[in-house]
Structures are given as C-alpha cells and as structure tokens.
Amino acid sequence: MRYAMILLPLVLWGCTAPEPWVKPYERGYLADPIMQYPATTLGGRYREHVNEVREGSRGASSAGAGGGCGCN
Amino acid sequence: MGHPAPVQEVAVAVIKAWSSMWWSWLLLGVFLTGAVLGAVLPDDRAEAMYHYYEGGGVDVSGPAVLVRRSFEDQVSLSGSYYVDTISSASVDVVTGGSPYTDKRSEYGLGMDYLYGNTTMGLNLGLSEESDYRSESYHLNVSQEFFAGMSTLNLGYSRSDDTVSRNGTDFSAGINRHHFRLGLSQIISPKLMMSLDYEGITDDGYLSNPYRSARILGAAVPERYPGARTSNALALRGVQYLEHGASVALGYRYFEDTWGVRGHTYELEYRQYYRDDWQLGGHYRYYGQSAASFYQDDFDTEYNYMARDKELSSFNDQSLGFSITDGRFGFSYDYVMYDYKNFSDLRLGKSGLYSFNSNVLQMSYAMKF
C-alpha cells in the first residue's frame, strides 16, 4: 500500500503529456531583433567561412548550410 | 478465406516495415502534434555586404549580396552572390611556392516552401575559382511542434568538388555528404536553446596539390587518406536581458576519423542604444588537436603525411565588436592564431608560427 501511494502519483505524472508552458503571447522578447543570432544572414555566413577555411573543425554552425570551399 | 488476398499481404508487409522504423513514428508524431501554431517564412529582404580579411600575408575582400522574396505566403525564393578576391603570400606560399592572386565566386539559389508548420527548403550552390570548383545541393526540412515551442530541423547536403592545379593537367574529385539534425527549444519567455548535430563524410582527393610535407627537412608531396568522416555537436543558448539586451553562449564539440578533436566556445552580447542602434561585443575561442598523420617534420616516409597547419595542434581567439541599426551594419574582429607544432621555416629551427588577422564587414539591409 505504501508503495502504491508512492507509485500512483508517479504513474499519473508519467501519463500526462507536458503542456506548452510559454504561450504565443509571451514570446515578444524572443521575437525581438536583439535575440537574432547571427544578426544578419550574410554576416553569419561570412564569419563561418572565415573560420572554416582556417580551422580543422566543420559543421553544426549557427549560420546554417553554406557552399564552396576556397580552401586552396 | 484460408489465405489473405495479395493486397492484404502487401498492406501488412508495409505496415510491419513502417512500424519497425522507430524514427518514422517520431516523424509522424511530430507532424501530428504540430498543427497548432503556424510557422513563418523568412522575411523578404535584400542584404549587401563588403567583407575584408587581412592576416598572415593573405588579403581577401569582396562584395556579397542576398535577395529573398516570398510569394503567396507559401513560397520564398532567394538568390545570393559572393566574391572573394584573394591575394596570397601566406607562410605556405612564401616557404614552398610563389605568391598568387585568385578570385572565387559563389552563386546560390534557394526555394523554401511552407506547408502548415513545415518548411521545406532546397538550395543550390556553385563556387568557382581557377583551381577549385564546387557544386552543392542542400535539402532542409523544419517542423514546428509543441505549440511552436520546439522546432525540429533535418538536413542533407551533397557536394561534388573538382580540385585542379594551375599550370598542369592535374584534376581530381571529392564527394561530400552532410547530415544535419537539430532541435530549437523555447525554454522560457526570455530563453531559447538549440542542439545541433552535423555529420560529414568526404571521399576523394582531400589533400592540397600545392602543399608539401617535410621528411628530415626535405619537401615531399603531401599524402592524405582518401576518406574522412566528422561529427560536430553544438549547444547554444540566447537569453534576453532586462535592459533591452541579449547574450548568446555556444559550445561546439568536433571529432573526425583523422584524429582531430576541436572545441569552440562563443560568447556574444548585444544591447540597444538610443532605441534604434544595437551595439555588440563578442569573444570566440577555438582549440584543436592535430590529425594523426600530421607532423611538422617526418623522420621517415609514411603512408600518409600532412603538413597543413589547419590539421596541426593550435588555437585561435577572436575579439570583436559590431554596430547596426537594422539597416547599416559594421563588424570588426581581431583574431590571434597560435600554432603548437607548425614551424615558421623563415625563423629557423625553433620558431613556431603565429599570426594575427583583422576581419571586417560592412553591410546594408533592406526589408520590403
């Protein structure tokens, strides 16, 4: 019985899907241009290119998929 | 009715195959739960930029433009053009070749299609310089779900490159595949986080036709493995701060089958100044270990030999600032590169190479 009292809330909690907790009307700050990284598409791609050409690492950049190499 | 009809057999087989693929259930779930809030296409805009890089004997500058326009709120087309005008007297060139100039042009064409909460994108890229050509195709699918609090991104890219050496008949190819998987998550009304993975495989001619390795000081052609596979995992967060400011933090881990391990740390801060202007500062640290077949000077001949400083053990640090009013933008970075096992041959035996560079960009953006 003691176990059941501990387990029951856990089972119920497990069955309840989490509700979205940040409502659409609460996303004003997130939509502010100051929250946009990189600030511009071209600027982000450029910075990414400058790094990729001179470093061994590549991929999973914040600027997204680029093209070309310019490595030679 | 002892035997099921063939149609039923096929249907059962399809359902069994489908249910055995766990990821298909994940995708189906994502599509079904996403029907609450509409995703949106990127803004219509035109951006023009001039970029300038100077450091280590290399000058690279040129213009770039990007135009994006949507139609019927469902389709967004984009086109981009980017130029690098290169003048190089880098340490590799000075100690093993002769200074050169080159021009790289890059063209991009893209289409994004919005359907419900799903955005599908197809991009084509072409990059051309006198001794390197790259054709690439990029596919991206982005799906919002959990009432728009989560976004799942899936991507695949392929590129076919041709490497040549000016003044000779040499020509060789590289095939490259990229696989991307990412999740962006709203954590609170002021915090957004993302986790991104990208795996890349290359096969073909991965060395540089101009560069040399060294055996006991004597120059020999570099020899690289014909394949490379890499994994990168990045975690990023952006937090809104009370006084109209934001701070972004990022970390990326990188590893590949050549033995390179890389760590990237990024910190950026921006804040409003007099309503319209955004002032920002950023710092980035990058460090990596060397590839297993990299040596500054080999003691004997090996199957694979590289002396590419990008595959050596080194770190670099950037410190910079930016200013923009949403239309005009200016950004400057000072970058310091420090090599741990790459000698500057102009300095004799004991001099390790290091250099600093200046990177700047000026841009103008227009919404319409």
Coordinates of C-alpha atoms in Angstrom, one line a residue:
Chain A
M1 CA 0.0 0.0 0.0
R2 CA 2.8 2.3 0.9
Y3 CA 4.5 1.6 -2.4
A4 CA 1.2 2.2 -4.2
M5 CA 0.9 5.6 -2.7
I6 CA 4.4 6.5 -3.9
L7 CA 3.9 4.9 -7.3
L8 CA 0.5 6.2 -8.2
P9 CA 1.4 9.9 -8.5
L10 CA 4.4 8.9 -10.5
V11 CA 2.4 6.8 -12.9
L12 CA -0.2 9.6 -13.3
W13 CA 2.6 12.1 -13.8
G14 CA 4.1 9.9 -16.4
C15 CA 0.8 9.6 -18.3
T16 CA 0.2 13.3 -18.5
A17 CA 1.9 14.9 -21.5
P18 CA 3.6 18.2 -20.7
E19 CA 1.7 21.3 -21.8
P20 CA 3.4 24.0 -23.7
W21 CA 4.3 26.4 -20.9
V22 CA 5.3 29.5 -22.9
K23 CA 2.2 30.8 -24.6
P24 CA 2.4 32.6 -28.0
Y25 CA 1.5 36.0 -26.4
E26 CA 4.6 35.5 -24.1
R27 CA 7.1 35.4 -27.0
G28 CA 7.5 39.1 -27.6
Y29 CA 11.1 39.2 -26.2
L30 CA 12.1 36.1 -28.2
A31 CA 10.9 37.7 -31.4
D32 CA 12.9 40.9 -30.7
P33 CA 15.6 41.5 -33.3
I34 CA 18.2 41.7 -30.5
M35 CA 17.6 38.0 -30.0
Q36 CA 18.6 37.1 -33.5
Y37 CA 22.0 35.4 -33.9
P38 CA 23.7 35.9 -36.2
A39 CA 22.4 39.4 -36.7
T40 CA 22.4 39.1 -40.5
T41 CA 22.4 36.1 -42.8
L42 CA 25.3 37.2 -44.9
G43 CA 27.4 38.3 -41.9
G44 CA 26.9 35.0 -40.2
R45 CA 27.8 33.0 -43.3
Y46 CA 30.9 35.2 -43.8
R47 CA 32.2 34.7 -40.3
E48 CA 31.6 31.0 -40.6
H49 CA 33.5 30.8 -43.9
V50 CA 36.5 32.7 -42.4
N51 CA 36.7 30.2 -39.5
E52 CA 36.1 27.0 -41.6
V53 CA 38.8 27.8 -44.1
R54 CA 41.4 28.2 -41.3
E55 CA 40.3 25.5 -38.8
G56 CA 40.1 21.7 -38.8
S57 CA 36.5 21.7 -37.4
R58 CA 33.4 22.0 -39.5
G59 CA 29.7 21.6 -39.3
A60 CA 26.9 22.4 -36.8
S61 CA 27.5 26.1 -37.3
S62 CA 24.9 28.7 -36.3
A63 CA 24.9 30.1 -39.9
G64 CA 23.5 27.0 -41.5
A65 CA 24.4 25.3 -44.7
G66 CA 26.9 27.1 -46.8
G67 CA 28.6 26.3 -50.1
G68 CA 32.0 26.3 -51.6
C69 CA 35.4 26.0 -50.0
G70 CA 38.0 28.4 -51.1
C71 CA 40.5 26.2 -49.3
N72 CA 43.4 26.1 -51.7
Chain B
M1 CA -10.8 -17.5 -46.6
G2 CA -7.8 -19.5 -45.7
H3 CA -5.2 -17.2 -47.3
P4 CA -5.2 -13.4 -47.2
A5 CA -5.6 -11.7 -50.5
P6 CA -2.3 -10.4 -52.1
V7 CA -3.3 -6.8 -51.5
Q8 CA -3.7 -7.5 -47.8
E9 CA -0.3 -9.2 -47.7
V10 CA 1.3 -6.2 -49.2
A11 CA -0.5 -3.9 -46.8
V12 CA 0.6 -6.0 -43.8
A13 CA 4.2 -6.0 -45.0
V14 CA 4.2 -2.2 -45.5
I15 CA 2.7 -1.7 -42.0
K16 CA 5.2 -4.1 -40.4
A17 CA 8.1 -2.4 -42.2
W18 CA 6.8 1.0 -41.2
S19 CA 6.3 0.1 -37.5
S20 CA 9.8 -1.4 -37.3
M21 CA 11.3 2.0 -38.2
W22 CA 11.1 3.9 -34.9
W23 CA 12.1 7.1 -36.5
S24 CA 9.1 7.1 -38.8
W25 CA 6.9 7.1 -35.7
L26 CA 8.8 10.0 -34.3
L27 CA 8.3 12.0 -37.6
L28 CA 4.6 11.1 -37.7
G29 CA 4.2 12.2 -34.1
V30 CA 6.0 15.5 -34.9
F31 CA 3.7 16.2 -37.8
L32 CA 0.5 15.4 -35.9
T33 CA 1.4 17.5 -32.9
G34 CA 2.5 20.5 -34.9
A35 CA -0.9 21.6 -36.1
V36 CA -1.4 24.4 -33.6
L37 CA 0.7 27.4 -34.5
G38 CA 1.8 28.4 -37.9
A39 CA 5.4 28.5 -38.9
V40 CA 6.5 31.5 -41.0
L41 CA 8.8 32.0 -43.9
P42 CA 12.0 34.2 -43.5
D43 CA 11.4 37.9 -44.1
D44 CA 11.6 39.4 -47.5
R45 CA 14.8 41.3 -47.6
A46 CA 17.9 42.4 -49.6
E47 CA 21.3 42.4 -48.0
A48 CA 24.5 43.8 -49.5
M49 CA 27.9 43.4 -47.8
Y50 CA 31.5 44.2 -48.3
H51 CA 34.0 42.0 -46.5
Y52 CA 37.7 42.4 -45.8
Y53 CA 40.2 40.0 -44.3
E54 CA 43.9 40.6 -43.7
G55 CA 46.3 38.4 -41.9
G56 CA 49.3 36.0 -42.3
G57 CA 50.2 37.5 -45.6
V58 CA 46.7 36.9 -47.1
D59 CA 44.3 39.6 -48.2
V60 CA 40.7 38.5 -49.1
S61 CA 38.0 41.0 -49.9
G62 CA 34.9 41.4 -52.0
P63 CA 31.2 42.1 -52.2
A64 CA 28.2 39.8 -51.3
V65 CA 24.5 40.2 -52.0
L66 CA 21.4 38.3 -50.9
V67 CA 17.9 38.8 -52.1
R68 CA 14.9 37.0 -50.6
R69 CA 11.3 37.4 -51.8
S70 CA 8.1 35.4 -50.9
F71 CA 5.0 34.7 -52.9
E72 CA 1.5 33.9 -51.7
D73 CA 3.0 33.5 -48.1
Q74 CA 3.9 29.9 -49.1
V75 CA 7.0 30.1 -51.3
S76 CA 10.1 32.1 -50.7
L77 CA 12.8 32.4 -53.3
S78 CA 16.4 33.5 -52.6
G79 CA 19.4 34.3 -54.6
S80 CA 22.9 35.1 -53.4
Y81 CA 26.3 36.1 -54.9
Y82 CA 29.5 36.3 -53.1
V83 CA 33.1 37.2 -54.2
D84 CA 36.5 36.6 -52.6
T85 CA 39.3 38.4 -54.3
I86 CA 42.4 36.7 -52.9
S87 CA 46.0 37.9 -52.8
S88 CA 48.2 35.4 -51.0
A89 CA 51.7 35.5 -49.7
S90 CA 50.9 33.1 -46.8
V91 CA 53.6 31.2 -44.9
D92 CA 52.9 28.1 -47.0
V93 CA 53.2 30.1 -50.2
V94 CA 56.3 32.0 -49.2
T95 CA 58.2 28.9 -48.0
G96 CA 57.1 26.5 -50.7
G97 CA 55.8 28.4 -53.7
S98 CA 55.2 31.8 -55.0
P99 CA 52.6 34.5 -54.1
Y100 CA 49.4 34.4 -56.2
T101 CA 46.1 36.1 -56.8
D102 CA 42.8 34.4 -57.4
K103 CA 39.1 35.1 -57.4
R104 CA 36.4 32.9 -56.0
S105 CA 32.8 33.5 -57.0
E106 CA 29.9 31.8 -55.3
Y107 CA 26.3 31.7 -56.5
G108 CA 23.4 30.4 -54.5
L109 CA 19.7 29.8 -55.5
G110 CA 17.1 28.7 -53.0
M111 CA 13.4 27.9 -52.6
D112 CA 11.6 27.5 -49.3
Y113 CA 8.1 26.1 -49.2
L114 CA 5.8 26.4 -46.2
Y115 CA 3.1 23.9 -45.6
G116 CA 1.3 24.2 -42.3
N117 CA 4.1 24.1 -39.7
T118 CA 6.6 22.5 -42.0
T119 CA 9.2 24.5 -44.1
M120 CA 11.0 22.6 -46.8
G121 CA 14.0 24.2 -48.4
L122 CA 16.1 23.3 -51.5
N123 CA 19.3 25.3 -52.2
L124 CA 21.7 25.0 -55.0
G125 CA 25.3 26.4 -54.7
L126 CA 28.1 26.8 -57.1
S127 CA 31.6 28.0 -56.1
E128 CA 34.3 28.7 -58.7
E129 CA 37.9 29.7 -58.6
S130 CA 40.7 29.0 -61.0
D131 CA 41.7 25.7 -59.4
Y132 CA 38.7 24.6 -57.4
R133 CA 35.0 24.1 -58.4
S134 CA 32.2 23.0 -56.1
E135 CA 28.6 22.2 -56.9
S136 CA 26.3 21.6 -53.9
Y137 CA 22.7 20.7 -53.2
H138 CA 21.1 21.3 -49.8
L139 CA 17.8 19.9 -48.6
N140 CA 16.3 21.1 -45.3
V141 CA 13.0 20.3 -43.5
S142 CA 12.0 22.2 -40.5
Q143 CA 9.0 21.3 -38.4
E144 CA 7.4 23.3 -35.5
F145 CA 5.6 21.4 -32.9
F146 CA 4.6 21.5 -29.2
A147 CA 2.6 24.7 -29.9
G148 CA 5.5 26.3 -31.6
M149 CA 7.9 25.9 -28.6
S150 CA 10.0 23.3 -30.4
T151 CA 11.4 23.2 -33.9
L152 CA 13.0 20.1 -35.4
N153 CA 15.4 20.6 -38.3
L154 CA 16.5 17.9 -40.6
G155 CA 19.0 18.5 -43.4
Y156 CA 21.0 16.8 -46.1
S157 CA 23.6 18.3 -48.4
R158 CA 25.8 16.9 -51.1
S159 CA 28.7 18.5 -52.9
D160 CA 30.7 17.5 -55.9
D161 CA 34.1 19.2 -56.0
T162 CA 36.8 19.3 -58.6
V163 CA 40.4 20.1 -57.5
S164 CA 43.0 21.1 -60.0
R165 CA 46.4 22.6 -60.1
N166 CA 47.0 25.7 -62.2
G167 CA 49.6 25.3 -65.0
T168 CA 49.2 21.4 -65.0
D169 CA 46.6 18.9 -66.2
F170 CA 46.0 17.6 -62.7
S171 CA 42.4 17.2 -61.8
A172 CA 40.7 15.2 -59.1
G173 CA 37.3 14.9 -57.5
I174 CA 35.7 15.0 -54.0
N175 CA 32.2 13.8 -53.0
R176 CA 30.8 15.2 -49.8
H177 CA 27.7 14.3 -47.8
H178 CA 26.3 16.3 -44.9
F179 CA 23.6 15.0 -42.5
R180 CA 22.1 17.5 -40.1
L181 CA 19.7 17.1 -37.2
G182 CA 18.8 19.9 -34.8
L183 CA 16.3 20.9 -32.2
S184 CA 15.5 24.5 -31.2
Q185 CA 13.5 24.9 -27.9
I186 CA 11.9 27.8 -26.2
I187 CA 12.7 27.3 -22.5
S188 CA 11.2 30.5 -21.1
P189 CA 9.8 33.8 -22.4
K190 CA 13.4 35.0 -22.5
L191 CA 15.5 31.9 -23.2
M192 CA 15.9 29.9 -26.3
M193 CA 18.2 26.9 -26.7
S194 CA 19.3 24.7 -29.6
L195 CA 21.1 21.5 -30.0
D196 CA 22.6 20.8 -33.5
Y197 CA 24.4 17.8 -34.9
E198 CA 26.1 17.6 -38.3
G199 CA 27.9 14.6 -39.7
I200 CA 30.0 15.0 -42.8
T201 CA 31.7 12.3 -45.0
D202 CA 34.1 13.1 -47.8
D203 CA 35.8 10.8 -50.2
G204 CA 38.2 11.7 -53.0
Y205 CA 41.3 13.8 -53.2
L206 CA 41.4 15.6 -49.9
S207 CA 44.9 17.0 -49.8
N208 CA 46.2 20.1 -51.5
P209 CA 48.0 19.8 -54.8
Y210 CA 50.4 22.7 -54.0
R211 CA 51.4 22.0 -50.4
S212 CA 54.4 19.8 -49.3
A213 CA 55.1 17.8 -46.2
R214 CA 58.7 17.5 -44.9
I215 CA 60.9 14.5 -44.3
L216 CA 64.0 15.5 -42.3
G217 CA 63.6 18.9 -43.7
A218 CA 63.2 17.9 -47.4
A219 CA 59.9 18.8 -49.1
V220 CA 57.8 15.9 -50.4
P221 CA 54.2 15.9 -51.8
E222 CA 51.5 15.6 -49.1
R223 CA 49.6 12.3 -49.0
Y224 CA 46.2 12.2 -47.3
P225 CA 43.7 9.3 -46.7
G226 CA 41.0 9.2 -49.4
A227 CA 38.2 9.5 -46.9
R228 CA 37.2 11.5 -43.9
T229 CA 34.1 11.4 -41.6
S230 CA 33.4 14.0 -39.0
N231 CA 30.9 14.7 -36.3
A232 CA 30.0 18.0 -34.8
L233 CA 27.6 18.7 -31.9
A234 CA 26.7 22.2 -30.8
L235 CA 24.7 23.5 -27.9
R236 CA 23.7 27.2 -28.0
G237 CA 21.5 29.5 -25.9
V238 CA 20.2 33.0 -26.2
Q239 CA 18.9 34.9 -23.2
Y240 CA 17.1 38.2 -23.2
L241 CA 18.3 40.6 -20.5
E242 CA 16.1 43.2 -18.8
H243 CA 17.6 46.4 -20.2
G244 CA 17.0 45.6 -23.9
A245 CA 20.0 43.4 -24.3
S246 CA 20.7 39.8 -25.1
V247 CA 23.6 37.4 -24.5
A248 CA 24.4 34.3 -26.6
L249 CA 26.5 31.4 -25.5
G250 CA 27.7 28.5 -27.6
Y251 CA 29.8 25.4 -27.4
R252 CA 30.7 23.0 -30.2
Y253 CA 32.5 19.7 -30.0
F254 CA 34.1 18.3 -33.1
E255 CA 35.8 15.0 -33.9
D256 CA 36.8 13.2 -37.1
T257 CA 38.4 10.0 -38.2
W258 CA 41.7 11.7 -38.8
G259 CA 42.1 12.2 -35.1
V260 CA 41.3 15.9 -35.0
R261 CA 39.3 17.0 -31.9
G262 CA 38.1 20.6 -31.7
H263 CA 36.4 22.7 -29.0
T264 CA 34.7 26.0 -29.9
Y265 CA 33.4 28.5 -27.2
E266 CA 31.5 31.6 -28.2
L267 CA 30.1 34.5 -26.3
E268 CA 28.3 37.4 -27.7
Y269 CA 26.4 40.3 -26.1
R270 CA 24.3 43.0 -27.9
Q271 CA 22.2 45.8 -26.5
Y272 CA 20.0 48.6 -27.8
Y273 CA 21.4 52.1 -27.8
R274 CA 19.1 55.1 -28.4
D275 CA 16.2 52.8 -29.4
D276 CA 17.4 52.0 -33.0
W277 CA 21.0 51.1 -32.7
Q278 CA 22.4 47.7 -31.5
L279 CA 25.9 47.6 -30.1
G280 CA 27.6 44.3 -29.5
G281 CA 30.8 42.7 -28.4
H282 CA 31.9 39.1 -29.0
Y283 CA 34.6 36.7 -28.0
R284 CA 35.4 33.2 -29.5
Y285 CA 37.9 30.6 -28.5
Y286 CA 38.8 27.7 -30.7
G287 CA 41.3 24.9 -30.0
Q288 CA 42.1 21.6 -31.7
S289 CA 44.4 18.6 -31.5
A290 CA 46.4 17.5 -34.6
A291 CA 45.4 14.9 -37.2
S292 CA 47.2 11.5 -36.6
F293 CA 49.2 11.9 -39.8
Y294 CA 50.3 15.5 -39.3
Q295 CA 53.9 16.2 -38.4
D296 CA 55.9 19.4 -38.8
D297 CA 58.9 17.3 -40.0
F298 CA 58.7 13.5 -40.5
D299 CA 61.6 11.3 -39.5
T300 CA 60.9 8.8 -42.4
E301 CA 58.4 8.2 -45.1
Y302 CA 54.8 7.2 -44.0
N303 CA 51.7 6.1 -46.0
Y304 CA 50.0 9.4 -45.0
M305 CA 51.8 12.6 -44.5
A306 CA 50.4 16.1 -44.0
R307 CA 51.9 19.5 -43.1
D308 CA 48.7 21.5 -43.3
K309 CA 48.6 24.0 -40.4
E310 CA 44.8 23.6 -40.3
L311 CA 45.4 19.9 -39.3
S312 CA 48.1 20.8 -36.7
S313 CA 47.5 21.4 -33.0
F314 CA 46.6 25.1 -32.4
N315 CA 44.2 27.6 -31.0
D316 CA 42.8 30.9 -32.1
Q317 CA 40.9 33.6 -30.2
S318 CA 38.7 36.4 -31.7
L319 CA 37.7 39.5 -30.0
G320 CA 35.4 41.9 -31.8
F321 CA 32.5 44.4 -31.8
S322 CA 29.5 45.2 -34.0
I323 CA 27.1 48.0 -34.5
T324 CA 23.9 48.0 -36.5
D325 CA 20.6 49.9 -36.8
G326 CA 18.8 47.1 -38.6
R327 CA 19.9 48.6 -42.0
F328 CA 23.5 49.7 -41.7
G329 CA 25.9 47.2 -40.1
F330 CA 29.6 47.2 -39.2
S331 CA 31.5 44.5 -37.5
Y332 CA 35.2 44.0 -36.7
D333 CA 37.2 41.1 -35.3
Y334 CA 40.8 40.8 -34.2
V335 CA 41.9 37.1 -34.4
M336 CA 45.1 35.6 -32.9
Y337 CA 46.3 32.2 -34.2
D338 CA 48.9 30.3 -32.2
Y339 CA 50.4 27.1 -33.6
K340 CA 51.8 24.4 -31.3
N341 CA 53.7 22.3 -33.8
F342 CA 54.0 24.2 -37.0
S343 CA 57.3 25.9 -37.6
D344 CA 57.7 29.1 -39.4
L345 CA 60.6 28.0 -41.7
R346 CA 61.7 31.6 -42.1
L347 CA 62.7 31.7 -38.4
G348 CA 65.0 28.6 -38.4
K349 CA 64.5 25.5 -36.3
S350 CA 62.8 26.6 -33.2
G351 CA 60.3 29.3 -34.3
L352 CA 56.7 28.3 -34.0
Y353 CA 54.3 30.1 -36.3
S354 CA 51.7 32.5 -35.1
F355 CA 49.8 35.4 -36.8
N356 CA 47.0 37.9 -36.2
S357 CA 44.3 39.0 -38.5
N358 CA 41.8 41.7 -39.0
V359 CA 38.3 40.8 -40.2
L360 CA 35.7 43.4 -41.0
Q361 CA 32.3 43.6 -42.7
M362 CA 30.1 46.4 -43.7
S363 CA 26.5 45.7 -44.7
Y364 CA 23.3 47.3 -45.7
A365 CA 20.0 45.5 -45.4
M366 CA 16.6 46.5 -46.7
K367 CA 13.2 44.9 -45.9
F368 CA 10.4 45.0 -48.5

